[in-house]
């Protein structure tokens, strides 16, 4: 199979990077994400994992992917896939307003932009993610924009994933 790429963007900030899908390590997850593209939603900056931005989406795979190519210590440039029940995230502590409700399922597509990340949540413990992509171009500019997002706020910003 030929290598496949996605563009990841913070739309309002006009910052984009390019990622290679890890079809050899997470083929089921890559197929599910690829088939669902393009995707875009409000962006959030992580509270627990540290150097992470992410967006939440309704489930888009026919069946949730198995935990392939898992990690609890993502590195800079990793794109990760998580699936959560709304009850796991549906508390005011997480700051979501409309997407999260008990009885729903959410897909979290995340980008890790710096080192020293640990997927340990004080409410539920270890939260392994599926590494489905790796940024190959533009990580430095994206990391600067992510730091700005952390300091200036995420309101009005979207995180988008598109085929390249």
PDB file of C-alpha atoms in Angstrom:
ATOM      1  CA  UNK A   1       0.000   0.000   0.000  1.00  0.00           C
ATOM      2  CA  UNK A   2       1.257   3.476  -0.850  1.00  0.00           C
ATOM      3  CA  UNK A   3       1.875   5.820   2.044  1.00  0.00           C
ATOM      4  CA  UNK A   4      -1.074   8.045   2.922  1.00  0.00           C
ATOM      5  CA  UNK A   5      -0.967  11.509   4.439  1.00  0.00           C
ATOM      6  CA  UNK A   6      -3.340  13.857   6.242  1.00  0.00           C
ATOM      7  CA  UNK A   7      -3.208  17.565   6.862  1.00  0.00           C
ATOM      8  CA  UNK A   8      -3.869  18.622  10.440  1.00  0.00           C
ATOM      9  CA  UNK A   9      -4.819  22.269  10.895  1.00  0.00           C
ATOM     10  CA  UNK A  10      -5.711  24.860  13.468  1.00  0.00           C
ATOM     11  CA  UNK A  11      -8.017  26.710  11.114  1.00  0.00           C
ATOM     12  CA  UNK A  12      -8.367  30.168  12.681  1.00  0.00           C
ATOM     13  CA  UNK A  13      -4.636  30.379  13.332  1.00  0.00           C
ATOM     14  CA  UNK A  14      -3.898  29.224   9.770  1.00  0.00           C
ATOM     15  CA  UNK A  15      -1.330  26.651  10.916  1.00  0.00           C
ATOM     16  CA  UNK A  16      -1.030  23.300   9.165  1.00  0.00           C
ATOM     17  CA  UNK A  17       1.153  20.251   9.389  1.00  0.00           C
ATOM     18  CA  UNK A  18       1.350  16.999   7.487  1.00  0.00           C
ATOM     19  CA  UNK A  19       1.192  13.516   8.990  1.00  0.00           C
ATOM     20  CA  UNK A  20       1.868  10.055   7.597  1.00  0.00           C
ATOM     21  CA  UNK A  21      -0.700   7.406   8.468  1.00  0.00           C
ATOM     22  CA  UNK A  22       0.803   4.398  10.261  1.00  0.00           C
ATOM     23  CA  UNK A  23      -1.063   1.832   8.164  1.00  0.00           C
ATOM     24  CA  UNK A  24       1.523  -0.826   9.014  1.00  0.00           C
ATOM     25  CA  UNK A  25       0.999  -0.437  12.780  1.00  0.00           C
ATOM     26  CA  UNK A  26      -2.651   0.584  13.124  1.00  0.00           C
ATOM     27  CA  UNK A  27      -4.388  -0.518   9.901  1.00  0.00           C
ATOM     28  CA  UNK A  28      -7.934  -0.712  11.290  1.00  0.00           C
ATOM     29  CA  UNK A  29      -7.748   2.706  12.949  1.00  0.00           C
ATOM     30  CA  UNK A  30      -6.115   4.303   9.908  1.00  0.00           C
ATOM     31  CA  UNK A  31      -8.838   2.919   7.637  1.00  0.00           C
ATOM     32  CA  UNK A  32     -11.585   4.229   9.947  1.00  0.00           C
ATOM     33  CA  UNK A  33     -10.086   7.724  10.149  1.00  0.00           C
ATOM     34  CA  UNK A  34      -9.263   7.891   6.427  1.00  0.00           C
ATOM     35  CA  UNK A  35     -12.778   6.860   5.431  1.00  0.00           C
ATOM     36  CA  UNK A  36     -14.284   9.526   7.719  1.00  0.00           C
ATOM     37  CA  UNK A  37     -12.195  12.457   6.430  1.00  0.00           C
ATOM     38  CA  UNK A  38     -12.557  15.381   6.327  1.00  0.00           C
ATOM     39  CA  UNK A  39     -13.244  15.968  10.027  1.00  0.00           C
ATOM     40  CA  UNK A  40     -13.333  19.265  11.907  1.00  0.00           C
ATOM     41  CA  UNK A  41     -14.507  20.286  15.365  1.00  0.00           C
ATOM     42  CA  UNK A  42     -13.803  22.589  18.288  1.00  0.00           C
ATOM     43  CA  UNK A  43     -10.284  22.159  19.621  1.00  0.00           C
ATOM     44  CA  UNK A  44      -9.396  21.627  23.265  1.00  0.00           C
ATOM     45  CA  UNK A  45      -6.046  21.690  25.037  1.00  0.00           C
ATOM     46  CA  UNK A  46      -5.493  18.763  27.407  1.00  0.00           C
ATOM     47  CA  UNK A  47      -5.660  19.228  31.162  1.00  0.00           C
ATOM     48  CA  UNK A  48      -4.039  15.964  32.214  1.00  0.00           C
ATOM     49  CA  UNK A  49      -1.913  14.606  29.356  1.00  0.00           C
ATOM     50  CA  UNK A  50       0.091  17.830  29.127  1.00  0.00           C
ATOM     51  CA  UNK A  51       1.185  18.729  25.562  1.00  0.00           C
ATOM     52  CA  UNK A  52      -1.902  17.645  23.653  1.00  0.00           C
ATOM     53  CA  UNK A  53      -4.632  19.249  21.583  1.00  0.00           C
ATOM     54  CA  UNK A  54      -7.678  17.325  20.475  1.00  0.00           C
ATOM     55  CA  UNK A  55     -11.165  17.464  19.004  1.00  0.00           C
ATOM     56  CA  UNK A  56     -14.224  15.342  19.792  1.00  0.00           C
ATOM     57  CA  UNK A  57     -16.358  13.637  17.140  1.00  0.00           C
ATOM     58  CA  UNK A  58     -19.368  11.331  17.023  1.00  0.00           C
ATOM     59  CA  UNK A  59     -18.297   7.741  16.322  1.00  0.00           C
ATOM     60  CA  UNK A  60     -17.476   7.273  12.654  1.00  0.00           C
ATOM     61  CA  UNK A  61     -16.172   3.700  12.422  1.00  0.00           C
ATOM     62  CA  UNK A  62     -18.489   0.782  11.729  1.00  0.00           C
ATOM     63  CA  UNK A  63     -17.047  -0.774  14.903  1.00  0.00           C
ATOM     64  CA  UNK A  64     -14.583   0.789  17.331  1.00  0.00           C
ATOM     65  CA  UNK A  65     -11.014  -0.149  16.420  1.00  0.00           C
ATOM     66  CA  UNK A  66      -9.152  -2.536  18.701  1.00  0.00           C
ATOM     67  CA  UNK A  67      -6.301  -1.161  20.793  1.00  0.00           C
ATOM     68  CA  UNK A  68      -3.653  -1.452  18.076  1.00  0.00           C
ATOM     69  CA  UNK A  69      -0.285   0.311  18.363  1.00  0.00           C
ATOM     70  CA  UNK A  70      -1.159   1.528  21.879  1.00  0.00           C
ATOM     71  CA  UNK A  71       0.737   4.002  24.022  1.00  0.00           C
ATOM     72  CA  UNK A  72       0.414   5.809  27.337  1.00  0.00           C
ATOM     73  CA  UNK A  73       3.525   7.915  26.602  1.00  0.00           C
ATOM     74  CA  UNK A  74       2.954   9.644  23.251  1.00  0.00           C
ATOM     75  CA  UNK A  75       5.886  11.484  21.708  1.00  0.00           C
ATOM     76  CA  UNK A  76       5.950  14.781  19.792  1.00  0.00           C
ATOM     77  CA  UNK A  77       4.127  14.410  16.492  1.00  0.00           C
ATOM     78  CA  UNK A  78       1.982  11.431  17.486  1.00  0.00           C
ATOM     79  CA  UNK A  79      -1.652  11.434  16.363  1.00  0.00           C
ATOM     80  CA  UNK A  80      -3.778   9.338  18.713  1.00  0.00           C
ATOM     81  CA  UNK A  81      -7.303   7.930  18.644  1.00  0.00           C
ATOM     82  CA  UNK A  82      -9.375   7.492  21.793  1.00  0.00           C
ATOM     83  CA  UNK A  83     -12.981   6.411  22.304  1.00  0.00           C
ATOM     84  CA  UNK A  84     -14.904   7.451  25.412  1.00  0.00           C
ATOM     85  CA  UNK A  85     -18.372   6.910  26.782  1.00  0.00           C
ATOM     86  CA  UNK A  86     -20.024  10.263  27.442  1.00  0.00           C
ATOM     87  CA  UNK A  87     -20.321   9.355  31.120  1.00  0.00           C
ATOM     88  CA  UNK A  88     -16.501   9.240  31.314  1.00  0.00           C
ATOM     89  CA  UNK A  89     -16.181  12.856  30.183  1.00  0.00           C
ATOM     90  CA  UNK A  90     -19.602  14.271  31.017  1.00  0.00           C
ATOM     91  CA  UNK A  91     -18.708  16.201  34.158  1.00  0.00           C
ATOM     92  CA  UNK A  92     -18.260  19.935  34.513  1.00  0.00           C
ATOM     93  CA  UNK A  93     -14.601  19.356  35.451  1.00  0.00           C
ATOM     94  CA  UNK A  94     -13.797  18.743  31.778  1.00  0.00           C
ATOM     95  CA  UNK A  95     -15.339  22.000  30.584  1.00  0.00           C
ATOM     96  CA  UNK A  96     -17.347  20.640  27.653  1.00  0.00           C
ATOM     97  CA  UNK A  97     -20.618  22.354  26.945  1.00  0.00           C
ATOM     98  CA  UNK A  98     -22.580  20.529  24.243  1.00  0.00           C
ATOM     99  CA  UNK A  99     -20.779  17.441  22.908  1.00  0.00           C
ATOM    100  CA  UNK A 100     -20.640  15.278  26.012  1.00  0.00           C
ATOM    101  CA  UNK A 101     -23.668  13.576  27.491  1.00  0.00           C
ATOM    102  CA  UNK A 102     -24.062  10.325  29.401  1.00  0.00           C
ATOM    103  CA  UNK A 103     -25.208   7.585  27.044  1.00  0.00           C
ATOM    104  CA  UNK A 104     -23.171   8.845  24.111  1.00  0.00           C
ATOM    105  CA  UNK A 105     -19.848   7.718  22.705  1.00  0.00           C
ATOM    106  CA  UNK A 106     -17.189  10.163  21.570  1.00  0.00           C
ATOM    107  CA  UNK A 107     -14.086   9.786  19.457  1.00  0.00           C
ATOM    108  CA  UNK A 108     -11.133  11.926  20.490  1.00  0.00           C
ATOM    109  CA  UNK A 109      -8.523  12.628  17.800  1.00  0.00           C
ATOM    110  CA  UNK A 110      -5.436  14.106  19.409  1.00  0.00           C
ATOM    111  CA  UNK A 111      -2.138  15.643  18.376  1.00  0.00           C
ATOM    112  CA  UNK A 112       0.816  15.590  20.784  1.00  0.00           C
ATOM    113  CA  UNK A 113       3.220  18.439  20.128  1.00  0.00           C
ATOM    114  CA  UNK A 114       5.919  18.238  22.786  1.00  0.00           C
ATOM    115  CA  UNK A 115       7.645  15.721  25.082  1.00  0.00           C
ATOM    116  CA  UNK A 116       6.794  14.421  28.559  1.00  0.00           C
ATOM    117  CA  UNK A 117       3.215  13.303  28.023  1.00  0.00           C
ATOM    118  CA  UNK A 118       1.605  10.705  30.244  1.00  0.00           C
ATOM    119  CA  UNK A 119      -1.887   9.354  29.589  1.00  0.00           C
ATOM    120  CA  UNK A 120      -2.909   9.038  33.212  1.00  0.00           C
ATOM    121  CA  UNK A 121      -6.255  10.528  34.219  1.00  0.00           C
ATOM    122  CA  UNK A 122      -6.958  11.074  37.908  1.00  0.00           C
ATOM    123  CA  UNK A 123     -10.592   9.972  37.442  1.00  0.00           C
ATOM    124  CA  UNK A 124     -10.102   6.723  35.529  1.00  0.00           C
ATOM    125  CA  UNK A 125      -6.396   5.776  35.587  1.00  0.00           C
ATOM    126  CA  UNK A 126      -4.369   4.820  32.519  1.00  0.00           C
ATOM    127  CA  UNK A 127      -5.900   5.875  29.202  1.00  0.00           C
ATOM    128  CA  UNK A 128      -4.028   4.165  26.359  1.00  0.00           C
ATOM    129  CA  UNK A 129      -4.394   5.708  22.944  1.00  0.00           C
ATOM    130  CA  UNK A 130      -3.965   4.263  19.472  1.00  0.00           C
ATOM    131  CA  UNK A 131      -1.092   5.918  17.606  1.00  0.00           C
ATOM    132  CA  UNK A 132      -2.381   6.113  14.023  1.00  0.00           C
ATOM    133  CA  UNK A 133      -0.242   8.894  12.532  1.00  0.00           C
ATOM    134  CA  UNK A 134       3.047  10.747  12.864  1.00  0.00           C
ATOM    135  CA  UNK A 135       3.677  14.394  11.929  1.00  0.00           C
ATOM    136  CA  UNK A 136       6.368  14.514   9.238  1.00  0.00           C
ATOM    137  CA  UNK A 137       6.251  18.187   8.303  1.00  0.00           C
ATOM    138  CA  UNK A 138       5.352  21.401  10.143  1.00  0.00           C
ATOM    139  CA  UNK A 139       5.524  20.194  13.764  1.00  0.00           C
ATOM    140  CA  UNK A 140       7.578  23.168  14.949  1.00  0.00           C
ATOM    141  CA  UNK A 141       5.009  25.715  13.729  1.00  0.00           C
ATOM    142  CA  UNK A 142       2.138  23.585  15.021  1.00  0.00           C
ATOM    143  CA  UNK A 143       3.804  23.318  18.457  1.00  0.00           C
ATOM    144  CA  UNK A 144       4.138  27.110  18.618  1.00  0.00           C
ATOM    145  CA  UNK A 145       0.442  27.473  17.734  1.00  0.00           C
ATOM    146  CA  UNK A 146      -0.493  24.858  20.361  1.00  0.00           C
ATOM    147  CA  UNK A 147       1.425  26.780  23.012  1.00  0.00           C
ATOM    148  CA  UNK A 148      -0.417  29.933  21.933  1.00  0.00           C
ATOM    149  CA  UNK A 149      -3.684  27.997  22.204  1.00  0.00           C
ATOM    150  CA  UNK A 150      -2.723  26.994  25.777  1.00  0.00           C
ATOM    151  CA  UNK A 151      -1.883  30.568  26.769  1.00  0.00           C
ATOM    152  CA  UNK A 152      -4.495  32.509  24.757  1.00  0.00           C
ATOM    153  CA  UNK A 153      -7.410  30.068  24.799  1.00  0.00           C
ATOM    154  CA  UNK A 154      -9.144  27.749  22.400  1.00  0.00           C
ATOM    155  CA  UNK A 155     -12.494  29.521  22.030  1.00  0.00           C
ATOM    156  CA  UNK A 156     -13.437  29.860  18.370  1.00  0.00           C
ATOM    157  CA  UNK A 157     -10.638  27.597  17.120  1.00  0.00           C
ATOM    158  CA  UNK A 158     -11.161  24.332  15.238  1.00  0.00           C
ATOM    159  CA  UNK A 159      -8.930  21.333  14.690  1.00  0.00           C
ATOM    160  CA  UNK A 160      -9.293  19.805  11.226  1.00  0.00           C
ATOM    161  CA  UNK A 161      -8.087  16.627   9.588  1.00  0.00           C
ATOM    162  CA  UNK A 162      -8.080  16.330   5.768  1.00  0.00           C
ATOM    163  CA  UNK A 163      -6.657  13.952   3.198  1.00  0.00           C
ATOM    164  CA  UNK A 164      -3.551  15.144   1.365  1.00  0.00           C
TER     165      UNK A 164
END
